[in-house]
XYZ file of C-alpha atoms in Angstrom:
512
model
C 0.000 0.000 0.000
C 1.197 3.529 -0.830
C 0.625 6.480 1.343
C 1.939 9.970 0.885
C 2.646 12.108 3.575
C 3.910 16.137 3.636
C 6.867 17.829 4.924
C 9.234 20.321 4.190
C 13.211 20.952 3.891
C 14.782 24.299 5.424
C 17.125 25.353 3.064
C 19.091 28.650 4.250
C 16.133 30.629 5.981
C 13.757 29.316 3.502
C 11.813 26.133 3.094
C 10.711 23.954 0.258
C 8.465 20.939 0.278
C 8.803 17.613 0.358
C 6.575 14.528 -0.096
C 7.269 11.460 2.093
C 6.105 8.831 -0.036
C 5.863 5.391 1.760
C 5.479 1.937 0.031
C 5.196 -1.472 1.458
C 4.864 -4.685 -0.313
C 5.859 -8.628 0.316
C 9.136 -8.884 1.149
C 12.141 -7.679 4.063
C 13.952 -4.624 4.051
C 13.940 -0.830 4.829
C 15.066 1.546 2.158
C 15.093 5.365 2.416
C 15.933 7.257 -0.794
C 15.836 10.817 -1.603
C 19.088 12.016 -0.382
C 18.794 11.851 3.108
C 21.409 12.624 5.575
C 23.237 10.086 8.741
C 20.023 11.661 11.012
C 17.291 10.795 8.592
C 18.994 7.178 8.523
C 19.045 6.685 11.753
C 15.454 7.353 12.140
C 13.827 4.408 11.849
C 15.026 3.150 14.864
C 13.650 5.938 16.926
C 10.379 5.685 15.037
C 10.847 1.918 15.807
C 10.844 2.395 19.495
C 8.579 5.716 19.447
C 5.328 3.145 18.075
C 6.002 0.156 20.075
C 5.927 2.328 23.172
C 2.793 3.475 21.723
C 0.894 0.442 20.893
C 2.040 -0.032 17.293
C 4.715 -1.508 15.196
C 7.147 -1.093 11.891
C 5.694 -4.425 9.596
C 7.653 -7.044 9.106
C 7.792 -6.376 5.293
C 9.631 -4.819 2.360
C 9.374 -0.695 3.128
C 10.289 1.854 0.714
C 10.397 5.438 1.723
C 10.950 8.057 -1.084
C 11.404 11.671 -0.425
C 10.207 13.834 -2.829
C 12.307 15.526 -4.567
C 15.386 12.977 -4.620
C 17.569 15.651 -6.098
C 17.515 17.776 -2.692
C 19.400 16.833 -0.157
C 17.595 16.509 3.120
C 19.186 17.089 6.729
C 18.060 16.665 10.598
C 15.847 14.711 12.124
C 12.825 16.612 11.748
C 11.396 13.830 9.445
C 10.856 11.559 12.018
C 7.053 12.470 12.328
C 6.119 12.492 9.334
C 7.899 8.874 8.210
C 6.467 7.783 11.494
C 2.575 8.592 10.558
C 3.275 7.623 6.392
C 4.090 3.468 8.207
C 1.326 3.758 9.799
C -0.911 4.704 7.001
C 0.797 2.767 4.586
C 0.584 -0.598 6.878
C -2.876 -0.099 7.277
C -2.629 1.069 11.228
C -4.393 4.103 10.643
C -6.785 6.204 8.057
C -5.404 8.741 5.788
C -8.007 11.049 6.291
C -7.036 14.523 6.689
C -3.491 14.300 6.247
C -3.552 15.241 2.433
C -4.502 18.857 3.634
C -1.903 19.337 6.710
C 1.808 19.547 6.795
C 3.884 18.185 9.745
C 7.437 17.977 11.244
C 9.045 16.878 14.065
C 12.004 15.315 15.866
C 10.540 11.882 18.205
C 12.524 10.809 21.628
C 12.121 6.764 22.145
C 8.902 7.471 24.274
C 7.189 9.164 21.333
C 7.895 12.658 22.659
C 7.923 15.501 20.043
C 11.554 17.374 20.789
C 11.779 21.089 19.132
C 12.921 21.605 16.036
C 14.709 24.085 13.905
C 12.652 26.826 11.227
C 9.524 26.105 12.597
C 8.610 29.879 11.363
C 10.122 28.778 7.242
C 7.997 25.724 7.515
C 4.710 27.682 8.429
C 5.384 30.077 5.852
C 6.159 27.433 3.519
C 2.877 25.369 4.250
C 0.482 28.612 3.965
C 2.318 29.165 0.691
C 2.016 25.725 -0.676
C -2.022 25.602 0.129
C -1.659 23.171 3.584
C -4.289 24.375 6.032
C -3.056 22.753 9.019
C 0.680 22.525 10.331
C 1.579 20.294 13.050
C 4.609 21.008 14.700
C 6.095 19.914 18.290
C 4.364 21.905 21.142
C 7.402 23.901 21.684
C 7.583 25.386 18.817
C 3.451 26.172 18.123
C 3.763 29.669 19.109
C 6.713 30.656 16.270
C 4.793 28.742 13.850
C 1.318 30.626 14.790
C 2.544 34.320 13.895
C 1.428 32.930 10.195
C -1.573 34.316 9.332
C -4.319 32.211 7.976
C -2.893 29.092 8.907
C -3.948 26.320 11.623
C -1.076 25.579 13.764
C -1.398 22.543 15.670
C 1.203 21.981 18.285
C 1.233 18.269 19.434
C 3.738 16.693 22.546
C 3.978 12.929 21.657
C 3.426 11.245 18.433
C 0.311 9.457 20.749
C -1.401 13.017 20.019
C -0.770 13.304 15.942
C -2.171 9.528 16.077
C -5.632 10.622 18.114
C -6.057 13.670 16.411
C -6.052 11.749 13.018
C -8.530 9.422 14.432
C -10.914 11.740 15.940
C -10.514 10.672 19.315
C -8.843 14.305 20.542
C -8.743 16.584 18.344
C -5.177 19.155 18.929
C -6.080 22.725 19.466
C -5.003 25.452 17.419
C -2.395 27.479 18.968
C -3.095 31.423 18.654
C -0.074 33.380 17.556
C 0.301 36.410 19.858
C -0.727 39.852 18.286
C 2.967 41.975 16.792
C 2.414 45.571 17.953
C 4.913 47.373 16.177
C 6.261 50.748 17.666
C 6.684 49.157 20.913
C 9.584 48.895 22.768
C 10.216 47.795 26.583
C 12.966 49.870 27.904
C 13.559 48.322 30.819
C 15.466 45.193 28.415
C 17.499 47.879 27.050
C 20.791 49.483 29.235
C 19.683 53.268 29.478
C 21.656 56.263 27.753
C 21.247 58.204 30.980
C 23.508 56.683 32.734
C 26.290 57.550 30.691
C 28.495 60.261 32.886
C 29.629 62.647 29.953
C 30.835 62.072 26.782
C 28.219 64.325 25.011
C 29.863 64.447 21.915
C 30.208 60.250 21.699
C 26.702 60.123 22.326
C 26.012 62.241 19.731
C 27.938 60.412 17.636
C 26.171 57.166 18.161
C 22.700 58.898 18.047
C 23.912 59.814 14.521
C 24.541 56.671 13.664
C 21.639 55.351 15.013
C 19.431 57.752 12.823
C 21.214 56.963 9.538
C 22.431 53.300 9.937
C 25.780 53.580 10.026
C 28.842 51.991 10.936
C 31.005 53.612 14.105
C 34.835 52.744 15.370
C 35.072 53.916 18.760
C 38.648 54.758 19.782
C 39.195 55.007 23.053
C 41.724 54.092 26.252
C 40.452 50.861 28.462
C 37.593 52.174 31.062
C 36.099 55.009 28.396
C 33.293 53.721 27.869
C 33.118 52.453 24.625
C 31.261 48.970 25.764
C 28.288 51.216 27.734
C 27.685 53.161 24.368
C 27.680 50.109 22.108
C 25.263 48.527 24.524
C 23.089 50.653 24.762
C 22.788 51.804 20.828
C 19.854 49.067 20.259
C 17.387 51.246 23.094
C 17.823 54.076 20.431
C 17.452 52.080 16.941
C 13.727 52.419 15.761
C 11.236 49.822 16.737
C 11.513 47.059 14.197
C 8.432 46.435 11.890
C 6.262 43.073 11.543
C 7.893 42.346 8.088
C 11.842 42.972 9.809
C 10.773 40.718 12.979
C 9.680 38.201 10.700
C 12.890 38.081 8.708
C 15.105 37.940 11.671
C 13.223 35.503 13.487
C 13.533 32.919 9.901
C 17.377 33.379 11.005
C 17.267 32.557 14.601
C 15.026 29.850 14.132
C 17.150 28.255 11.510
C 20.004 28.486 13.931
C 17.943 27.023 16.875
C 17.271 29.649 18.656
C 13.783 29.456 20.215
C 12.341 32.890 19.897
C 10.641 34.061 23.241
C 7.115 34.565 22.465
C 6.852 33.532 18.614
C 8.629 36.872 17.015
C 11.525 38.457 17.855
C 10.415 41.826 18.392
C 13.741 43.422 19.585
C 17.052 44.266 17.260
C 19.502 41.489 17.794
C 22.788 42.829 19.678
C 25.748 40.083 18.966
C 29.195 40.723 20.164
C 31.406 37.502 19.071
C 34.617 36.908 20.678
C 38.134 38.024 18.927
C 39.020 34.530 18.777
C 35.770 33.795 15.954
C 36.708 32.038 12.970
C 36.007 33.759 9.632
C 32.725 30.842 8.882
C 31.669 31.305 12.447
C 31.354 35.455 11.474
C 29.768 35.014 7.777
C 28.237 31.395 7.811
C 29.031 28.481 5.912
C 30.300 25.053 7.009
C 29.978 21.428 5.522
C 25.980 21.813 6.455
C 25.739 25.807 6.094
C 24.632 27.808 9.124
C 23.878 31.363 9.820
C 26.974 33.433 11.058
C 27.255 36.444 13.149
C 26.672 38.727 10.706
C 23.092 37.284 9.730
C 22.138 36.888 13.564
C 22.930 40.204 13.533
C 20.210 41.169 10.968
C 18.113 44.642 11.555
C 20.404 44.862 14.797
C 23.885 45.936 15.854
C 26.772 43.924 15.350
C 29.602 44.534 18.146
C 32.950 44.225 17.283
C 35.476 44.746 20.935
C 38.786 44.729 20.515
C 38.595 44.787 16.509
C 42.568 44.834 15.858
C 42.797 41.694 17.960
C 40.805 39.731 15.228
C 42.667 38.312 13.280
C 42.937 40.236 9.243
C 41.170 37.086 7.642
C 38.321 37.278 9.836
C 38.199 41.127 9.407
C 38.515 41.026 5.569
C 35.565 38.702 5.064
C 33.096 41.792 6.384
C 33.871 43.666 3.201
C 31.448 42.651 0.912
C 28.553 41.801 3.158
C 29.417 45.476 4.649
C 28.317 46.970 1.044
C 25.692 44.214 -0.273
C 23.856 43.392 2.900
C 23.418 39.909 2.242
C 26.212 36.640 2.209
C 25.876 33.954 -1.038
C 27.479 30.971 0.133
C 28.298 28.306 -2.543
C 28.433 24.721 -2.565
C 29.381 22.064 -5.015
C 25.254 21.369 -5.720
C 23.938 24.274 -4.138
C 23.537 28.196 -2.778
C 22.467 29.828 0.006
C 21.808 33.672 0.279
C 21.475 34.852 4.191
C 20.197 38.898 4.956
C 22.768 40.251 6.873
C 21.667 44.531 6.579
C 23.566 45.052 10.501
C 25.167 48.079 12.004
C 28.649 47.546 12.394
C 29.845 48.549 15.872
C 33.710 48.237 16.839
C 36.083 49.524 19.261
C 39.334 49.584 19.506
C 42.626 51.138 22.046
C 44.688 53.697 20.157
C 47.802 51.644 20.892
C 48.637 48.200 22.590
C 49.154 49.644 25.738
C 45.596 51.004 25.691
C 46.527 54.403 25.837
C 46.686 57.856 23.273
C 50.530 59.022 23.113
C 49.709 62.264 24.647
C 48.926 60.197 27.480
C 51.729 58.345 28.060
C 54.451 61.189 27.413
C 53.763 61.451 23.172
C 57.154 59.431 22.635
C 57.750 58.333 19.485
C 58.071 54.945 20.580
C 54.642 55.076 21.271
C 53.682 56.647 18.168
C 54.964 53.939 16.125
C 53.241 51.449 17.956
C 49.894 53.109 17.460
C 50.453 53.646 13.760
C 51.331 49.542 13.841
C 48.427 48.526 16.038
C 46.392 50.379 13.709
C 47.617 49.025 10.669
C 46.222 45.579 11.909
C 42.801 46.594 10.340
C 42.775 47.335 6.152
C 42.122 50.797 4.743
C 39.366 49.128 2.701
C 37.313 48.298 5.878
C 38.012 51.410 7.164
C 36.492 53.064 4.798
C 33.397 50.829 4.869
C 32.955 52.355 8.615
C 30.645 55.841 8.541
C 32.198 57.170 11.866
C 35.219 57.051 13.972
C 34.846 58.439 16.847
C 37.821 58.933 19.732
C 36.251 58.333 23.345
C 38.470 59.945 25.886
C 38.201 59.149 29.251
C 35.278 60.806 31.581
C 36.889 63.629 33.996
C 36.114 62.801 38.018
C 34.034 66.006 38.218
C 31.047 64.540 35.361
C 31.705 60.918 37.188
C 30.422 62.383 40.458
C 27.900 64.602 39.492
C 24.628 63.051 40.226
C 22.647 64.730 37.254
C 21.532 62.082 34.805
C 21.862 62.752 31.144
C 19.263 62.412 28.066
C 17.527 58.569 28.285
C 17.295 56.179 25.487
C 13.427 57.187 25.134
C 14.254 60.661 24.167
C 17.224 60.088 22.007
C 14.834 57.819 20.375
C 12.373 59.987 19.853
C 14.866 61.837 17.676
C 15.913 58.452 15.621
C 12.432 57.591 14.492
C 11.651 61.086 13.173
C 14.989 61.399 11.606
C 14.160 57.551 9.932
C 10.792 58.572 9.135
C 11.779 61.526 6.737
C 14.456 59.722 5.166
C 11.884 56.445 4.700
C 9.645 59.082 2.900
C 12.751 60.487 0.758
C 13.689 56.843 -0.612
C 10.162 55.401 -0.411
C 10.487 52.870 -3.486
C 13.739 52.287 -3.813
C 14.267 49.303 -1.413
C 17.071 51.601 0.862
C 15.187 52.583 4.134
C 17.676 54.593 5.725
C 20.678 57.072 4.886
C 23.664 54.419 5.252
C 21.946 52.250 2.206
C 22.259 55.030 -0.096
C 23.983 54.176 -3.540
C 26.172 56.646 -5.669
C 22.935 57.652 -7.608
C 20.845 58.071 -4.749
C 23.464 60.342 -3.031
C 23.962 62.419 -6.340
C 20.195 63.430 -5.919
C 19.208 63.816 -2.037
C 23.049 65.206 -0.859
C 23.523 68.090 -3.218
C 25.913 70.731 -1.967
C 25.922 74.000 -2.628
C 29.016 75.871 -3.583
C 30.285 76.572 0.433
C 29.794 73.029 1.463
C 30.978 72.022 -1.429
C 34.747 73.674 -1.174
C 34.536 72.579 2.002
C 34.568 69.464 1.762
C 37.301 69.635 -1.427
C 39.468 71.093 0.579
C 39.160 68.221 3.322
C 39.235 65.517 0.294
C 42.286 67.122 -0.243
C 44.118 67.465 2.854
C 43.442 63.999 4.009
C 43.609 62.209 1.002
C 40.048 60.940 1.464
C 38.890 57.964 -0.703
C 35.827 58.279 -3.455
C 34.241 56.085 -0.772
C 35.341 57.973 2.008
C 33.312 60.998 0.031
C 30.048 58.959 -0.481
C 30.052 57.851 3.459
C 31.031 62.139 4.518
C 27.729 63.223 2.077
C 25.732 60.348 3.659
C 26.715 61.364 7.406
C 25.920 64.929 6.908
C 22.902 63.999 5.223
C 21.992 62.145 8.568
C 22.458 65.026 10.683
C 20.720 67.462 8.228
C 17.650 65.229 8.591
C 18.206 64.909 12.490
C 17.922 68.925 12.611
C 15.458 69.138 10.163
C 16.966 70.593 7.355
C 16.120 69.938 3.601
C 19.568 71.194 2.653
C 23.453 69.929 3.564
C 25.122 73.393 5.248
C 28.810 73.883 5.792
C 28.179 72.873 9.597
C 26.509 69.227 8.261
C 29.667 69.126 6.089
C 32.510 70.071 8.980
C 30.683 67.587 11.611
C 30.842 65.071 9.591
C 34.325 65.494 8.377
C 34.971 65.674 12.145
C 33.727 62.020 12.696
C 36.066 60.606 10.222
C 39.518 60.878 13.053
C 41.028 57.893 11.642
C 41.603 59.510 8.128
C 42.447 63.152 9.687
C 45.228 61.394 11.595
C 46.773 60.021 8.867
C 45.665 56.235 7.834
C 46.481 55.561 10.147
C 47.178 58.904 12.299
C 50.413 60.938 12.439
C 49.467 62.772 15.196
C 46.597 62.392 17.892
C-alpha cells in the first residue's frame, strides 16, 4: 500500500516541500531514498521504538520510503514524524483522512515525545504558501509557527497526540499566535543612555549613527566607555516592523534559537569573541549555518577589541558590509542569508591602551599606534561611517549626580529622523541614509558651492577615498535630517568630516 505524507526541507532561511512517499509490499527490508542525511537514517530506529511504546509496530515487510524531490538533499531529524505517521498509514494502522490537507514535522525521543525543532517559522510560511491548512509542529515550537496568518497551527507533545487527532478521538487545538504591535519597545530590556556620565559628543555620535544606519569605530583608552555606548545603541534604533521581525526571526530559528514569544520583536545585539573564525562570522560550514553577521540582521553587530581579530576574519566583512546579504556556494547548491547590521567596533589607540599624549607622546609610542592600527585594512576602514575617539570621563562629570538624556528621548529623535528619510527613498528598497547608492546620493546630498569647497578642501588634505566621500555626504545627510533641514550646510559638512579621526590622523594617524 502507498501512502503519501507532507513535509518540508529548510534550506538557508527558507523552506521547500517535500513529499514522504511510503510503500510497502511482500518482502524484508527498509530503504530510504531521496538524499537523506546520517540523522534521517538513523530514524527508523527511533520511530521503531517511538510506536512500540505506543501500541504499534514497523511491519515485518519490504518498506520503501521516497522523499520527494530525490535531487535535494535533506538534513536533521525533523522527518521523524512524518515517516512515522506515512508506516502507519501505509501498513494499514491508521486512516489517511485529513493528512492530504496538513503539513507536519518533528524530531521523536524513544517514548514518542515531540523534541523542538529548527525553522519552525520557514515551515509555516512554507505550508500557507504551498495551500496546507493545518501545520503540526512539536508543542514547543506552536507559538513561532502561529505568527502565520491564515494558517492552523497545531502543536502536538507525543506522536500518541498526531495519532488521536487523526482518528478523531482528541482533536489538537489550534495554537493562537500572539498579536505583533509594532512601535513598541520595553525599555527596561534595554541598558539606558542616561547613565552615561559625559561624553556628550560620543553620544552624539552614536545617536547619529543610530538615525542613519551607520557603521562607528570607537577609539578610546580601556575604562572610556566604549562597551556602555555600544550597549546601549539598540534602546535608540527604531522599533523594528512586523515584516523585519519576521525576517530575523527565519534566522534565529534556523540556527535554533527558540524565539521568546513567537517573534523576535527586539534588534539582535551580537558581540562575538576576537578569537571567531572567519565561517563562524559570515556562515558556511559542511551543512551551512547562519553566522554572526546574519544573527545580527536589523540589529547591531559589536565588534570589541577589533585589531585583535585576526585580518582574515576582518577582511571577510567587506562585501557583506556593502551588499547586505552573504551567497554561500556549494558544489550542488547556494544559500543567500540577509545580513543589513550596524557595524559597531572599538578599539585602544595603541597596545598599551593608551593615546601618546597620554603616556608622554614618545615616538616609541607613536609607532606602535600607527602599527596597532595598521592591523585593520584601509578598505574596511572606509566601509565604517564614523570614527569616533572616546576619551576618558573627567572625576568632576563621574560624580555629578545629574543624569543625562535617556534612550526614550534620544529615540524619539531616531524615528523622526528615519521617518523623513523612509519618505525620501520610499520605493527604492534603501530605508535609511547608510543604504544610499552613488545615484541616490547624487540626488538627495547636493551641496551648494560653500559646502561644497569645504569638503574639497578636506578631500584634499586627508587624502580621502571616493568612498570615504560617499560615506562624509551620507553622514551629513543624517544630521541634516536629524535637525530638520532639507539642505546639507557647511556645519553638516565640517561635523561630519569631524567624525572621520582615523583619516584626519593620517591612515592611520600621524598625530593624535
Amino acid at each position: 500500500m502507498l501512502a503519501k505524507v507532507y513535509g518540508c526541507a529548510v534550506l538557508g532561511i527558507d523552506a521547500l516541500p517535500v513529499t514522504i512517499e511510503v510503500n510497502i509490499n511482500p518482502g524484508i527490508g527498509y530503504h530510504l531514498v531521496g538524499l537523506p542525511d546520517s540523522a534521517i537514517r538513523e530514524s527508523n530506529y527511533r520511530i521503531a521504538a517511538a510506536l512500540g511504546n505506543h501500541g504499534f509496530r514497523i511491519p515485518g515487510k519490504k518498506i520503501t520510503i521516497n522523499m520527494a524531490p530525490a535531487d535535494l538533499r535533506k538534513e536533521g531529524s525533523a522527518y521523524d514524524l512524518p515517516l512515522a505517521m506515512g508506516i502507519l498509514v501505509a501498513s494499514g494502522q491508521l486512516r489517511k483522512d485529513g493528512l492530504d490537507r496538513c503539513m507536519l514535522m518533528g524530531e521523536l525521543s524513544l517514548d514518542g515525545e515531540l523534541q523542538p525543532l529548527k525553522g519552525a517559522l520557514s515551515m509555516a510560511l512554507q505550508a500557507k504558501e504551498a495551500g496546507f491548512r493545518h501545520l503540526i509542529v512539536p508543542a514547543g515550537n506552536a507559538l513561532e509557527a502561529a505568527v502565520v496568518e491564515g494558517l492552523w497551527v497545531l502543536g502536538a507533545r507525543t506522536l500518541s497526540d498526531v495519532i488521536e487527532h487523526f482518528r478523531g478521538r482528541k482533536l489538537l487545538e489550534r495554537v493562537a499566535g500572539k498579536d505583533f504591535l509594532p512601535g513598541q519597545i520595553q525599555d527596561a530590556k534595554f541598558p539606558d543612555f542616561r547613565e552615561i556620565k559625559g561624553q556628550e559628543t560620543v553620544k552624539r555620535c552614536m545617536e547619529i549613527a543610530a538615525a542613519g544606519g551607520h557603521n562607528v569605530v570607537l577609539i578610546g583608552p580601556p575604562g572610556s566607555g566604549k562597551t556602555m555606548l555600544a550597549r546601549r545603541l539598540p534602546g535608540i534604533l527604531p522599533p523594528m516592523t512586523r515584516d523585519e521581525a519576521l525576517e530575523t526571526t527565519k534566522i534565529h530559528s534556523v540556527s535554533a534559537v527558540q524565539p521568546a514569544g513567537g517573534l523576535i520583536a527586539e534588534r539582535p545585539f551580537r558581540n562575538p569573541h576576537h578569537t571567531i573564525s572567519d565561517v563562524a562570522l559570515v556562515g558556511g560550514g559542511a551543512y551551512p549555518q547562519p553566522g554572526e553577521i546574519s544573527l545580527a540582521h536589523n540589529g547591531v553587530l559589536f565588534l570589541d577589541e577589533l585589531p585583535e581579530f585576526r585580518r582574515q576574519v576582518l577582511e571577510v566583512l567587506r562585501q557583506p558590509l556593502e551588499d547586505r546579504n552573504i551567497t554561500i556556494s556549494r558544489s550542488r547548491f547556494r544559500i543567500t542569508y540577509p545580513c543589513s547590521f550596524m557595524l559597531v567596533a572599538s578599539m585602544n589607540p595603541t597596545p598599551g591602551g593608551h593615546f601618546p599624549e597620554d603616556t608622554g607622546g614618545h615616538s616609541v609610542q607613536e609607532s606602535e599606534m600607527r602599527k596597532y592600527l595598521g592591523r585593520i585594512s584601509g578598505p574596511l576602514l572606509d566601509r565604517i561611517d564614523l570614527h569616533m575617539e572616546v576619551r576618558p570621563v573627567p572625576f568632576r562629570q563621574l560624580s555629578d549626580s545629574r543624569c543625562g538624556e535617556s534612550s526614550a528621548v534620544i529615540r524619539n529623535r531616531v524615528v523622526r529622523a528615519r521617518e523623513v528619510q523612509g519618505h525620501r527613498l520610499s520605493g527604492t528598497g534603501a530605508y535609511c541614509n547608510a543604504q544610499m547608492d552613488v545615484r541616490m546620493i547624487r540626488e538627495h546630498c547636493r551641496l551648494k558651492p560653500g559646502p561644497g569647497k569645504l569638503l574639497a578642501r578636506a578631500m584634499e588634505r586627508l587624502h580621502l577615498s571616493a568612498r570615504a566621500y560617499d560615506r562624509i555626504l551620507k553622514v551629513a545627510r543624517t544630521i541634516a535630517d536629524l535637525q530638520g533641514r532639507r539642505t546639507i550646510g557647511e556645519s553638516e559638512i565640517a561635523e561630519a568630516i569631524q567624525y572621520r579621526s582615523l583619516d584626519r590622523f593620517g591612515s592611520p594617524g600621524s598625530e593624535w
